mmCIF file of C-alpha atoms in Angstrom:
data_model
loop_
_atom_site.group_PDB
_atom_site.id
_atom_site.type_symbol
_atom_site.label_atom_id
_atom_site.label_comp_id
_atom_site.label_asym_id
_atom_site.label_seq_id
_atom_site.Cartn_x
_atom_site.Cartn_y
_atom_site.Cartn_z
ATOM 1 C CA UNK A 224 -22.345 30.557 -73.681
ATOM 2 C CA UNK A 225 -24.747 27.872 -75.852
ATOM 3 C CA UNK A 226 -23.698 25.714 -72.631
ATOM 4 C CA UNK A 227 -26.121 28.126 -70.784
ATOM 5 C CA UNK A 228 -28.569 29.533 -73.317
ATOM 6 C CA UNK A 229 -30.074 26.324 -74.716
ATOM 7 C CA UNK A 230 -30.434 24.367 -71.433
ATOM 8 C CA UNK A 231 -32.286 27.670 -70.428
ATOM 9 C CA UNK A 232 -34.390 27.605 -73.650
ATOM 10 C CA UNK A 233 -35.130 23.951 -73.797
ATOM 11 C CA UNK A 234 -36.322 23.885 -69.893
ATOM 12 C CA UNK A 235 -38.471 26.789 -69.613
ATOM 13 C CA UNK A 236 -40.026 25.552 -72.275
ATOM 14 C CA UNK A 237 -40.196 21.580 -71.350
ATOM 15 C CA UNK A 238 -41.217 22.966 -67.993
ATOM 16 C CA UNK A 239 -44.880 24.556 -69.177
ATOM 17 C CA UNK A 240 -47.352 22.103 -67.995
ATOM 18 C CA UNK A 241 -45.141 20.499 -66.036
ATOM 19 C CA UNK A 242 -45.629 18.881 -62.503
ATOM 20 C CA UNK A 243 -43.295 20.366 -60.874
ATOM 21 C CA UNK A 244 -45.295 23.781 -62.254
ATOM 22 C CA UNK A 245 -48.464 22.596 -61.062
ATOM 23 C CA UNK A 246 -46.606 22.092 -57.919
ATOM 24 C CA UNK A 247 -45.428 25.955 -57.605
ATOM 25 C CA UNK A 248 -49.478 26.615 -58.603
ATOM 26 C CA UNK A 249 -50.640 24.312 -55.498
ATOM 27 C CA UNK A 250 -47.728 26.215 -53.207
ATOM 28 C CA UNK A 251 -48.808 29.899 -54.419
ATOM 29 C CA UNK A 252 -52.261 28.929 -53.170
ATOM 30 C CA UNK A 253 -51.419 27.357 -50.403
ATOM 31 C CA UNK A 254 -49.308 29.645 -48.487
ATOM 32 C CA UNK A 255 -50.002 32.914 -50.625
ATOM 33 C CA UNK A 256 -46.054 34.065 -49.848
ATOM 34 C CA UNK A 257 -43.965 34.023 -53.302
ATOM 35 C CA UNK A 258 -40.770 34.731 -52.223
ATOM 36 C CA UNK A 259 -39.915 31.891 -49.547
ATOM 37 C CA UNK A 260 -41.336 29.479 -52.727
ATOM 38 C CA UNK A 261 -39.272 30.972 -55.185
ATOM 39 C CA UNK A 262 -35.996 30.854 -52.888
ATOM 40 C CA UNK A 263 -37.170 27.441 -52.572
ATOM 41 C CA UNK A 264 -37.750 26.435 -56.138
ATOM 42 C CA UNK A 265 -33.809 27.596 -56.810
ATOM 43 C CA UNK A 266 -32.566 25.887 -53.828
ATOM 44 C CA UNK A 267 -34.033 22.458 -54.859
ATOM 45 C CA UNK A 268 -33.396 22.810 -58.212
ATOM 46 C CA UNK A 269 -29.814 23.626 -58.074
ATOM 47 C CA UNK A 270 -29.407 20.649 -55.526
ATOM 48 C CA UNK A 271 -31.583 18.514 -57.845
ATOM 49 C CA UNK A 272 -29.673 19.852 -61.188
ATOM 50 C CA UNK A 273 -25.883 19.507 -59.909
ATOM 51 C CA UNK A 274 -26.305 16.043 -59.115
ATOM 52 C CA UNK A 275 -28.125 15.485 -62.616
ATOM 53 C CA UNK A 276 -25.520 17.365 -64.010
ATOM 54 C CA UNK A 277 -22.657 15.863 -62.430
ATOM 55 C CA UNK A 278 -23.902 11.943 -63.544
ATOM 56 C CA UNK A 279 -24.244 13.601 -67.342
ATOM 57 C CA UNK A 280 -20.380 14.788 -66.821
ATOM 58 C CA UNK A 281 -19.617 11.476 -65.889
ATOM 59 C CA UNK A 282 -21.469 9.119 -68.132
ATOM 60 C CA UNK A 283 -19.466 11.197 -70.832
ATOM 61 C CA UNK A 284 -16.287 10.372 -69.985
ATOM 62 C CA UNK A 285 -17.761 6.376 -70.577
ATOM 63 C CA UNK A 286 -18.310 7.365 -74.232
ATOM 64 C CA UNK A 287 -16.652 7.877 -77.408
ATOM 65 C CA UNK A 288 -17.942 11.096 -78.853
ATOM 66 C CA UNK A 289 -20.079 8.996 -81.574
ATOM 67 C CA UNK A 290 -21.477 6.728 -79.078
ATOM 68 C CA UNK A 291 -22.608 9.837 -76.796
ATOM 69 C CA UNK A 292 -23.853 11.117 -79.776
ATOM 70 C CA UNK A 293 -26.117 8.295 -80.368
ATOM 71 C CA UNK A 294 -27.535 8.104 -76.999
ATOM 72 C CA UNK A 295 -28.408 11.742 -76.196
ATOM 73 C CA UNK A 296 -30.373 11.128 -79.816
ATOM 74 C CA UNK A 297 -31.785 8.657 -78.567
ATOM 75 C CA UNK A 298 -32.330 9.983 -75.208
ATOM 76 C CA UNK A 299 -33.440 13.648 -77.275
ATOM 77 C CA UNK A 300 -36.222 12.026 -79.020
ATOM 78 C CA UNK A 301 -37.622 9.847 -75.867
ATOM 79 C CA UNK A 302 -37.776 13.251 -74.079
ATOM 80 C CA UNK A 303 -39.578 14.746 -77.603
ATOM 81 C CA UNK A 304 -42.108 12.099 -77.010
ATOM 82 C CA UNK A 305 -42.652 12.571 -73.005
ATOM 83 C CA UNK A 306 -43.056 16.537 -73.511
ATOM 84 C CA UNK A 307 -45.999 15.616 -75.620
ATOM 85 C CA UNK A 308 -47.511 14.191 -72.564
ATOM 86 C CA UNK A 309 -49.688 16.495 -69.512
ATOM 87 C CA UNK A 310 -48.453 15.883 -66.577
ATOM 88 C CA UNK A 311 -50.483 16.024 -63.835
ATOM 89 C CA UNK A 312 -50.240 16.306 -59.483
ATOM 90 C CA UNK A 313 -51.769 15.329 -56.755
ATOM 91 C CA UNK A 314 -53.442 17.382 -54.657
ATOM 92 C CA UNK A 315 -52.040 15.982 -51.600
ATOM 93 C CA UNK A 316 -48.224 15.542 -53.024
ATOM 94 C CA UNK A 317 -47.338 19.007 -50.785
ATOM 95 C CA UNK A 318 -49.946 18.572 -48.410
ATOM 96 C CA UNK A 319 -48.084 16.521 -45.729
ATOM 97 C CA UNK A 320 -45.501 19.327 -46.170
ATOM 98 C CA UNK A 321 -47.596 21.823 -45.348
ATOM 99 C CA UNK A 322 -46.441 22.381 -41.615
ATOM 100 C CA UNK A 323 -42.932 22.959 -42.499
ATOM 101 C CA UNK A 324 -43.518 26.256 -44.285
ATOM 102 C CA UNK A 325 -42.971 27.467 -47.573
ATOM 103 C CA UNK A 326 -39.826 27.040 -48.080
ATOM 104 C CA UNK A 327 -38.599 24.198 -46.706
ATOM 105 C CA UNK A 328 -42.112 22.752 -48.106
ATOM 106 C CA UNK A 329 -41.066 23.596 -51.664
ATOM 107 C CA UNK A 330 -37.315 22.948 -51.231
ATOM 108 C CA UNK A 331 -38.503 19.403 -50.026
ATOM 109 C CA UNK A 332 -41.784 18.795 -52.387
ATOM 110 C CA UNK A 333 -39.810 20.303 -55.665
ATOM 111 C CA UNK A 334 -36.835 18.462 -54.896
ATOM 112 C CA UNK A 335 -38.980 15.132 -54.840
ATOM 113 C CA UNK A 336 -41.212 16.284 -58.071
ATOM 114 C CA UNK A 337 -37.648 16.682 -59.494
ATOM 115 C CA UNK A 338 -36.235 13.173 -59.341
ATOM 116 C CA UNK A 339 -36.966 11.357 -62.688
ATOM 117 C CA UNK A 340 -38.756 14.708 -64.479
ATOM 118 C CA UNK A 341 -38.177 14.997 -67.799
ATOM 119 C CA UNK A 342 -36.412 17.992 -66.971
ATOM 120 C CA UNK A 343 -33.835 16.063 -64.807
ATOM 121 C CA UNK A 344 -33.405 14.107 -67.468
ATOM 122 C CA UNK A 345 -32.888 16.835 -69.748
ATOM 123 C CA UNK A 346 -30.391 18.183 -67.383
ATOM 124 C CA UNK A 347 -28.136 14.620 -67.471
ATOM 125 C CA UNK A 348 -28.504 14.806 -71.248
ATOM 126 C CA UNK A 349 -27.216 18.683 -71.696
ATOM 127 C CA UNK A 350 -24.580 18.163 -69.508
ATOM 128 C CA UNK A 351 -23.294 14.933 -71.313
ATOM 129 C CA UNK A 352 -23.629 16.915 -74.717
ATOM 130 C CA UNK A 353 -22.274 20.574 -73.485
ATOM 131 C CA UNK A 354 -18.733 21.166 -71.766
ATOM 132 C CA UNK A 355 -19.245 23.452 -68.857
ATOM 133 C CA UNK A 356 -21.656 21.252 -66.961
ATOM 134 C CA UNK A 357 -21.699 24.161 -64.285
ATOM 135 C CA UNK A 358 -23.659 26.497 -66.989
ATOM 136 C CA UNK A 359 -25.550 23.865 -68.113
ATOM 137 C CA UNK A 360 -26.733 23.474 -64.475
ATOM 138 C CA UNK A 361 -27.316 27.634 -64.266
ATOM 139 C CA UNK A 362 -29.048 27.386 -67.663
ATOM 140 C CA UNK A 363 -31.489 24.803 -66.291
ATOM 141 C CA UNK A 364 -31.952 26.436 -63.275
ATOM 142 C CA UNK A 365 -32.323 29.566 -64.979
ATOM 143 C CA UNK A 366 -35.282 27.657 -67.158
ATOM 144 C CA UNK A 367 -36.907 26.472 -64.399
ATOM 145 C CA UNK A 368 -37.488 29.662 -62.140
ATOM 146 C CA UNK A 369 -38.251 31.129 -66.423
ATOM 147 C CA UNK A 370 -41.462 29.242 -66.197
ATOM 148 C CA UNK A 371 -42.206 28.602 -62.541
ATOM 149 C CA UNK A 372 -41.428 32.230 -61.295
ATOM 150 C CA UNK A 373 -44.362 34.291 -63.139
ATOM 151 C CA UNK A 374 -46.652 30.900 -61.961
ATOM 152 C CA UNK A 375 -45.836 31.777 -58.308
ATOM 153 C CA UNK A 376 -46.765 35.015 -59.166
ATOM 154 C CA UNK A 377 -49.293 35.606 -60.988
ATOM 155 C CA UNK A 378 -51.200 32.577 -59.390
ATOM 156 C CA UNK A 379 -54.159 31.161 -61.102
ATOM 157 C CA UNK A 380 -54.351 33.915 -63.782
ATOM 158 C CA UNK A 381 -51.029 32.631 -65.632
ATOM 159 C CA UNK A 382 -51.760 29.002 -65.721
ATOM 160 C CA UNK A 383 -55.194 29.311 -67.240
ATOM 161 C CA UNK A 384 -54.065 31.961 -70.119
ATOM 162 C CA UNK A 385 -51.298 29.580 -71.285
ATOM 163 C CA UNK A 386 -51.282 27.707 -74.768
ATOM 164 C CA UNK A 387 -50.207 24.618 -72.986
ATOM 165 C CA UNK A 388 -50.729 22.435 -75.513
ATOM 166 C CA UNK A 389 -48.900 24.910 -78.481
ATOM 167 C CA UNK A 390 -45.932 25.235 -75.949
ATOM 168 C CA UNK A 391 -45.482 21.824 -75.260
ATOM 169 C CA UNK A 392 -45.331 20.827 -78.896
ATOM 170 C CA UNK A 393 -42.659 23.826 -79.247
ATOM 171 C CA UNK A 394 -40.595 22.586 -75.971
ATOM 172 C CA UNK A 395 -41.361 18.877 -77.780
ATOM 173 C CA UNK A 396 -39.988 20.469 -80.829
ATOM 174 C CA UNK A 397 -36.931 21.935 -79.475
ATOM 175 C CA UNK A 398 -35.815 18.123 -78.043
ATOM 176 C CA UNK A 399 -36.522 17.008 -81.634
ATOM 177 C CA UNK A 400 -34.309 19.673 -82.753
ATOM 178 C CA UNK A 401 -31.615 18.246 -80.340
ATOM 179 C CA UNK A 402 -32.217 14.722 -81.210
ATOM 180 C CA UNK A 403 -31.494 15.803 -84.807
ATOM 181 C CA UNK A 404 -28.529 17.566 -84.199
ATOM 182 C CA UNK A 405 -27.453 14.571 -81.987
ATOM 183 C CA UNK A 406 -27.466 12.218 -85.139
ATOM 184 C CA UNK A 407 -25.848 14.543 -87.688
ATOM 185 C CA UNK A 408 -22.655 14.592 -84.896
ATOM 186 C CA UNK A 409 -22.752 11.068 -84.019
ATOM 187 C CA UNK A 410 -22.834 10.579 -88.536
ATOM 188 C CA UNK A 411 -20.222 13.495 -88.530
ATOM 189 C CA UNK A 412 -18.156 11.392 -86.102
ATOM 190 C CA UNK A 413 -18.313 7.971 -87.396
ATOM 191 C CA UNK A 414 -17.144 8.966 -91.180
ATOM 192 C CA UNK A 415 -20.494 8.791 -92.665
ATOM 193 C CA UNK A 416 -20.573 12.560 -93.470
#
């Protein structure tokens, strides 16, 4: 079951402040219906998140456990660093969407906002680390609609009561945490400990 709690933990957290966030904020506004956005948030993300998933599966199988152990520190730290950073949108990123509806506008926009996020990238590196990529991809997922869901919501109100900057050093915290970890295995595994 960690293959499903700690993605779950380590998104919803990485995913405050997020773009893809801001995105579900512009999309609530926009078309003021939550539910065809929320069905689309899971749609893209699972899409987005089994192929992410599936490549951190693979690249695994490339690796002797020390050497994997070394990159996802590597890569754990990097995406410490990059949750330190706002993220912002453009206004216009869903815009030229617009006419397709909510939810094929958010499968489509959040799909896009996806590719290369940190979280993506968190989802290659839990699934290379964890194995039962399938929860790992349910765990992100499950992170994901954690912090986008009550943004959809709740609307404006959410967004500007959050401790953004508190909860991104905690998310950064958390991938620090995992970088950590990382290196103690990748020590563990080489005979050093």
């Amino acid at each position: 079951m960690e293959s499903l709690f700690v993605p779950t933990l380590i998104v919803s957290l990485a995913e405050i402040g997020d773009k893809t966030q801001l995105l579900a904020l512009l999309l609530a506004a926009r078309f003021r219906k939550p539910w065809p956005i929320i069905w689309g948030i899971v749609a893209a993300t699972l899409a987005n998140h089994f192929a992410a998933g599936a490549v951190g599966n693979w690249v695994a199988s490339f690796f002797s456990a020390a050497t994997l152990s070394w990159v996802l520190a590597a890569s754990f730290a990097a995406v410490a660093l990059w949750t330190l950073v706002p993220d912002k949108i453009d206004d216009d990123e869903a815009s030229g969407f617009k006419k397709y509806g909510p939810f094929l506008t958010t499968l489509i926009a959040f799909f896009l906002a996806e590719m290369g996020d940190k979280t993506q990238v968190a989802t290659v590196m839990l699934a290379a680390q964890y194995p039962h990529f399938i929860l790992v991809v349910l765990g992100t997922t499950l992170g994901m609609l954690a912090a986008n869901v009550p943004v959809v919501l709740a609307g404006n109100f959410a967004a500007d009561r959050l401790p953004l900057t508190l909860i991104r050093r905690l998310a950064a915290a958390a991938f620090a945490a995992l970088a950590a970890y990382a290196v103690y295995q990748a020590l563990s595994l080489s005979g050093v400990l």
